[in-house]
Coordinates of C-alpha atoms in Angstrom, one line a residue:
M1 CA 23.7 -9.0 -16.7
Q2 CA 20.6 -6.8 -17.2
N3 CA 17.2 -8.5 -17.0
Y4 CA 14.7 -6.7 -19.2
L5 CA 11.0 -6.2 -18.4
D6 CA 8.3 -6.8 -21.0
F7 CA 8.0 -3.2 -22.0
E8 CA 11.8 -2.9 -22.4
K9 CA 12.0 -5.3 -25.4
G10 CA 12.9 -2.6 -27.9
L11 CA 15.6 -1.4 -25.5
A12 CA 16.9 -5.0 -25.2
E13 CA 17.2 -5.3 -29.0
I14 CA 19.1 -2.1 -29.4
E15 CA 21.5 -2.7 -26.5
G16 CA 21.9 -6.3 -27.8
K17 CA 22.9 -5.1 -31.2
A18 CA 25.5 -2.7 -29.7
E19 CA 27.0 -5.5 -27.7
E20 CA 27.1 -7.9 -30.7
L21 CA 29.1 -5.3 -32.7
R22 CA 31.6 -4.9 -29.9
A23 CA 31.9 -8.7 -29.5
L24 CA 32.7 -8.9 -33.2
A25 CA 35.3 -6.2 -32.8
R26 CA 36.9 -8.0 -29.9
Q27 CA 37.3 -11.1 -32.2
N28 CA 38.6 -9.1 -35.1
E29 CA 40.8 -6.1 -34.1
E30 CA 40.7 -4.7 -37.7
M31 CA 36.9 -4.0 -37.4
D32 CA 36.0 -0.5 -36.4
V33 CA 32.5 -0.6 -35.0
E34 CA 32.7 2.0 -32.2
A35 CA 30.9 4.8 -34.1
E36 CA 28.0 2.5 -35.0
A37 CA 27.9 1.0 -31.5
S38 CA 28.0 4.5 -29.9
A39 CA 25.1 5.6 -32.1
L40 CA 23.1 2.6 -30.9
D41 CA 24.0 3.5 -27.3
A42 CA 22.7 7.0 -27.8
K43 CA 19.5 5.6 -29.3
A44 CA 19.1 3.2 -26.3
E45 CA 19.6 6.1 -23.9
I46 CA 16.8 8.2 -25.6
L47 CA 14.5 5.2 -25.6
L48 CA 15.2 4.5 -21.9
R49 CA 14.4 8.1 -21.0
E50 CA 11.1 7.9 -23.0
L51 CA 10.1 4.6 -21.3
Y52 CA 10.7 5.9 -17.8
A53 CA 9.4 9.4 -18.3
N54 CA 5.8 8.4 -17.9
L55 CA 5.4 4.8 -16.5
T56 CA 1.9 3.5 -16.1
P57 CA 0.9 2.1 -12.7
W58 CA 1.2 -1.4 -14.0
R59 CA 4.7 -0.8 -15.4
K60 CA 5.6 0.7 -12.0
C61 CA 4.5 -2.6 -10.5
Q62 CA 6.8 -4.4 -12.8
V63 CA 9.7 -2.1 -12.0
A64 CA 9.0 -2.4 -8.2
R65 CA 9.2 -6.2 -8.5
H66 CA 12.4 -6.3 -10.6
E67 CA 14.7 -9.0 -9.2
N68 CA 17.8 -6.8 -9.7
R69 CA 16.6 -4.0 -7.4
P70 CA 18.6 -3.6 -4.2
H71 CA 17.0 -5.6 -1.4
C72 CA 17.0 -5.2 2.3
K73 CA 20.3 -7.0 2.8
D74 CA 22.0 -4.7 0.3
Y75 CA 20.8 -1.6 2.1
I76 CA 21.9 -3.0 5.5
E77 CA 25.3 -3.9 4.2
A78 CA 25.9 -0.5 2.6
L79 CA 24.3 1.9 5.0
F80 CA 24.7 0.4 8.5
Q81 CA 27.8 -0.4 10.5
E82 CA 28.3 -3.0 13.2
Y83 CA 25.1 -4.8 12.2
T84 CA 24.3 -7.6 14.7
P85 CA 21.4 -9.8 13.5
L86 CA 18.8 -10.9 16.1
A87 CA 16.9 -14.1 15.3
G88 CA 13.7 -15.8 16.3
D89 CA 10.4 -14.9 17.9
R90 CA 11.2 -16.7 21.2
N91 CA 8.1 -18.8 20.6
F92 CA 8.1 -20.9 17.4
A93 CA 10.9 -20.2 14.9
D94 CA 13.1 -17.8 13.0
D95 CA 11.4 -16.4 9.9
H96 CA 14.1 -15.7 7.2
A97 CA 11.7 -13.5 5.3
V98 CA 12.3 -10.9 8.0
M99 CA 15.7 -9.8 9.0
G100 CA 16.7 -7.3 11.6
G101 CA 19.0 -6.4 14.4
L102 CA 21.1 -3.8 16.2
A103 CA 23.3 -1.5 14.1
R104 CA 24.8 1.9 13.8
F105 CA 23.5 4.4 11.3
N106 CA 25.6 7.6 10.9
D107 CA 27.3 6.6 14.2
E108 CA 23.9 6.4 16.0
A109 CA 22.7 3.2 17.5
V110 CA 19.5 2.0 15.9
M111 CA 17.3 -1.1 15.3
V112 CA 16.8 -2.0 11.6
I113 CA 14.1 -4.4 10.5
G114 CA 13.1 -5.3 6.9
H115 CA 11.7 -7.9 4.5
E116 CA 14.3 -9.8 2.5
K117 CA 13.3 -11.5 -0.8
G118 CA 16.6 -13.1 -1.7
H119 CA 18.7 -12.7 -4.8
D120 CA 18.7 -16.1 -6.5
T121 CA 16.6 -19.3 -6.5
K122 CA 18.1 -20.8 -3.4
T123 CA 17.9 -17.6 -1.2
R124 CA 14.4 -16.7 -2.6
I125 CA 13.1 -20.1 -1.4
E126 CA 14.9 -19.7 1.9
R127 CA 13.5 -16.2 2.3
N128 CA 10.0 -17.3 1.1
F129 CA 10.1 -14.4 -1.5
G130 CA 9.8 -11.9 1.3
M131 CA 6.4 -13.2 2.5
A132 CA 6.6 -13.3 6.3
R133 CA 4.8 -15.9 8.5
P134 CA 3.5 -15.0 12.0
E135 CA 6.9 -15.7 13.6
G136 CA 8.4 -13.0 11.3
Y137 CA 6.0 -10.4 12.6
R138 CA 6.5 -11.6 16.2
K139 CA 10.2 -11.3 15.7
A140 CA 9.7 -7.7 14.6
I141 CA 7.6 -7.0 17.6
R142 CA 10.4 -8.4 19.9
L143 CA 12.9 -6.2 18.1
M144 CA 10.7 -3.1 18.4
D145 CA 10.3 -3.8 22.2
V146 CA 14.1 -4.0 22.6
A147 CA 14.5 -0.7 20.7
D148 CA 11.8 0.9 22.9
R149 CA 13.5 -0.3 26.1
F150 CA 16.9 1.1 25.1
S151 CA 15.6 4.3 23.4
L152 CA 16.8 3.3 19.9
P153 CA 15.3 4.7 16.7
V154 CA 13.6 2.0 14.5
I155 CA 14.2 1.9 10.8
T156 CA 12.1 -0.5 8.6
L157 CA 12.7 -1.4 5.0
I158 CA 9.6 -2.7 3.3
D159 CA 9.7 -5.1 0.3
T160 CA 7.0 -7.8 0.3
P161 CA 4.2 -9.0 -1.9
G162 CA 2.2 -9.5 1.3
A163 CA 2.1 -11.8 4.3
Y164 CA 2.4 -15.5 3.5
P165 CA -1.2 -16.9 3.1
G166 CA -0.4 -20.6 3.8
K167 CA -2.4 -23.0 6.0
G168 CA 0.3 -23.2 8.7
A169 CA 0.6 -19.4 8.9
E170 CA -3.1 -19.0 9.3
E171 CA -3.2 -21.7 12.0
R172 CA -0.4 -19.9 13.9
G173 CA -2.4 -16.6 13.9
Q174 CA -1.2 -14.7 10.9
S175 CA -3.8 -11.9 11.2
E176 CA -3.3 -11.5 14.9
A177 CA 0.5 -11.3 14.4
I178 CA 0.1 -8.6 11.8
A179 CA -2.4 -6.6 14.0
R180 CA 0.0 -6.8 17.0
S181 CA 2.9 -5.7 14.9
T182 CA 0.9 -2.7 13.6
E183 CA -0.2 -1.9 17.2
K184 CA 3.5 -2.1 18.3
C185 CA 4.4 0.4 15.6
L186 CA 1.9 2.8 17.1
S187 CA 2.8 2.3 20.7
I188 CA 6.6 2.5 20.8
G189 CA 8.0 5.7 22.2
V190 CA 11.0 6.0 19.9
P191 CA 11.3 7.5 16.3
L192 CA 10.1 5.0 13.7
V193 CA 10.9 5.7 10.0
S194 CA 10.1 3.4 7.1
V195 CA 11.1 3.2 3.4
I196 CA 9.2 1.2 0.8
I197 CA 12.1 0.0 -1.4
G198 CA 10.1 -2.2 -3.7
E199 CA 6.6 -3.7 -3.1
G200 CA 4.5 -2.7 -0.1
G201 CA 1.9 -5.4 -0.2
S202 CA -1.2 -5.4 2.0
G203 CA -1.1 -5.9 5.8
G204 CA 2.3 -7.5 5.5
A205 CA 3.7 -4.0 4.7
V206 CA 1.4 -2.0 7.0
A207 CA 2.8 -4.1 9.9
F208 CA 6.2 -2.5 9.5
A209 CA 5.2 0.8 7.9
T210 CA 2.9 2.4 10.4
A211 CA 5.6 4.9 11.1
D212 CA 6.3 8.6 12.0
R213 CA 7.7 9.1 8.5
L214 CA 7.2 7.0 5.4
A215 CA 9.3 7.4 2.3
M216 CA 8.8 5.6 -1.0
L217 CA 11.2 5.0 -3.8
E218 CA 10.0 6.7 -7.0
H219 CA 9.1 3.4 -8.7
S220 CA 7.9 1.5 -5.6
I221 CA 4.3 0.6 -4.9
Y222 CA 2.1 0.3 -1.8
S223 CA -1.4 -1.2 -1.9
V224 CA -4.0 -3.1 0.1
I225 CA -3.9 -5.9 -2.4
S226 CA -1.9 -6.9 -5.5
P227 CA -3.3 -5.8 -8.9
E228 CA -3.7 -9.4 -9.9
G229 CA -5.6 -10.2 -6.7
C230 CA -7.8 -7.2 -7.1
A231 CA -8.6 -8.1 -10.7
S232 CA -9.5 -11.7 -9.7
I233 CA -11.9 -10.4 -7.1
L234 CA -13.5 -7.5 -9.0
W235 CA -13.5 -8.8 -12.5
K236 CA -12.9 -12.6 -11.9
D237 CA -10.0 -12.2 -14.3
S238 CA -6.4 -11.7 -13.2
E239 CA -5.5 -10.5 -16.6
K240 CA -7.2 -7.2 -15.9
M241 CA -4.3 -6.3 -13.6
R242 CA -3.5 -3.2 -15.6
E243 CA -7.0 -1.8 -14.9
A244 CA -6.7 -2.8 -11.3
A245 CA -3.3 -1.1 -10.9
E246 CA -4.8 2.1 -12.2
A247 CA -7.8 1.9 -9.8
L248 CA -5.7 1.1 -6.7
R249 CA -3.7 4.3 -6.9
L250 CA -0.6 2.4 -5.6
T251 CA 2.2 4.5 -7.0
A252 CA 4.5 6.6 -4.9
Q253 CA 3.2 9.7 -6.7
D254 CA -0.5 8.9 -5.9
L255 CA 0.2 8.0 -2.3
H256 CA 2.2 11.2 -1.8
K257 CA -0.7 13.2 -3.1
L258 CA -3.0 11.3 -0.7
G259 CA -0.8 12.0 2.3
V260 CA 0.1 8.4 2.9
A261 CA 3.8 8.8 1.8
D262 CA 5.6 11.7 3.4
R263 CA 8.3 11.9 0.7
I264 CA 9.4 10.3 -2.6
V265 CA 13.0 9.2 -3.0
P266 CA 14.0 9.8 -6.7
E267 CA 15.5 7.0 -8.8
K268 CA 17.8 7.6 -11.7
I269 CA 16.5 7.0 -15.2
G270 CA 16.0 3.2 -15.7
G271 CA 15.2 2.5 -12.1
A272 CA 17.0 1.3 -9.0
Q273 CA 17.8 -2.0 -10.7
R274 CA 20.3 -0.1 -13.0
H275 CA 21.7 2.2 -10.4
K276 CA 22.0 0.3 -7.1
P277 CA 24.8 2.4 -5.4
E278 CA 23.1 5.7 -6.2
T279 CA 19.7 4.4 -5.0
I280 CA 21.1 3.1 -1.8
E281 CA 22.8 6.4 -1.2
S282 CA 19.5 8.3 -1.8
V283 CA 17.7 6.1 0.6
G284 CA 20.3 6.6 3.2
N285 CA 20.0 10.4 2.8
A286 CA 16.2 10.1 3.2
I287 CA 16.5 8.0 6.4
A288 CA 19.0 10.6 7.8
S289 CA 16.6 13.5 7.0
M290 CA 13.6 11.7 8.5
L291 CA 15.5 10.9 11.7
D292 CA 16.6 14.5 12.0
E293 CA 13.0 15.7 11.7
L294 CA 12.1 13.5 14.8
A295 CA 15.2 14.2 16.8
G296 CA 14.6 15.6 20.3
K297 CA 11.0 14.5 20.5
G298 CA 9.9 12.7 23.6
A299 CA 8.0 9.4 23.8
D300 CA 4.6 10.9 24.5
E301 CA 5.0 13.4 21.8
L302 CA 6.0 10.8 19.2
R303 CA 3.1 8.5 20.1
S304 CA 0.6 11.3 20.0
A305 CA 1.7 12.6 16.7
R306 CA 1.9 9.2 15.2
R307 CA -1.6 8.3 16.2
K308 CA -2.9 11.6 15.0
K309 CA -1.3 11.1 11.7
Y310 CA -3.2 7.9 11.0
L311 CA -6.4 9.0 12.6
D312 CA -6.3 12.1 10.3
M313 CA -5.6 9.9 7.3
G314 CA -8.7 7.9 8.1
A315 CA -10.8 11.0 8.5
K316 CA -9.7 12.4 5.1
A317 CA -10.5 9.1 3.5
L318 CA -14.1 9.2 4.9
V319 CA -14.6 12.7 3.6
A320 CA -13.2 11.7 0.2

């Protein structure tokens, strides 16, 4: 069942009418409604193309957050073989908002790590809606250490509104855990590639995405703060999230122009939520291409290039 976004209400009405006609025909075989239903299908297809041809930043936020988009678990199940999950931070607990483990990608041993939001009420609560606590970042650090020790490339899949801001998380050192995870991304001597598959929110995303190569799905977002949070701070009004989304320059297209994202992974018309298998395949191709670009590079070369990439990014921002 397709869940429609606010700006897709017209599309929902047209597709709903087409389905109603076909439902009537199923009840009465003498009714011939296919021509009318097909005309509605064609009208819906045109409207869908028009809606997705020029999405505003706020609408891209809505698409990036769509509950039917493929999540980290979907990508791991489809793209990786022999996935063996590794749990816990060896200190406090296992954070279910972060999943990761050893796997094979195109017959190469890798370490895969990502945020998992869950797909229904039960799993969303279990996964804390993809918002990691300190133990989640410390688990990621442990997994990156293992990858570095055994010379395994690291692949990270980012989809989080941000790190969990709860009292317990802050007491257990949330900011320190995020900083150390970011530091670990910079210090490992193996290829590190990242893909933002939905939301890339704040330091919670940076902690996994400080990579040699960063790809973003066409309708994903990556920002220092959510549009609602930005609007609450700047205008004291969270309803100004549309203006905030424009100002934050959080779309894949903006970030590619700024040099933050290295590539954009196209989504078919209607977004990843309507085309899961095709989107997963496209992400797999992007990961393979990014790993190929880094193949054969030594640890020192990788570290040096990675640090230079982010230092240059900061220098450009100062000039701008």
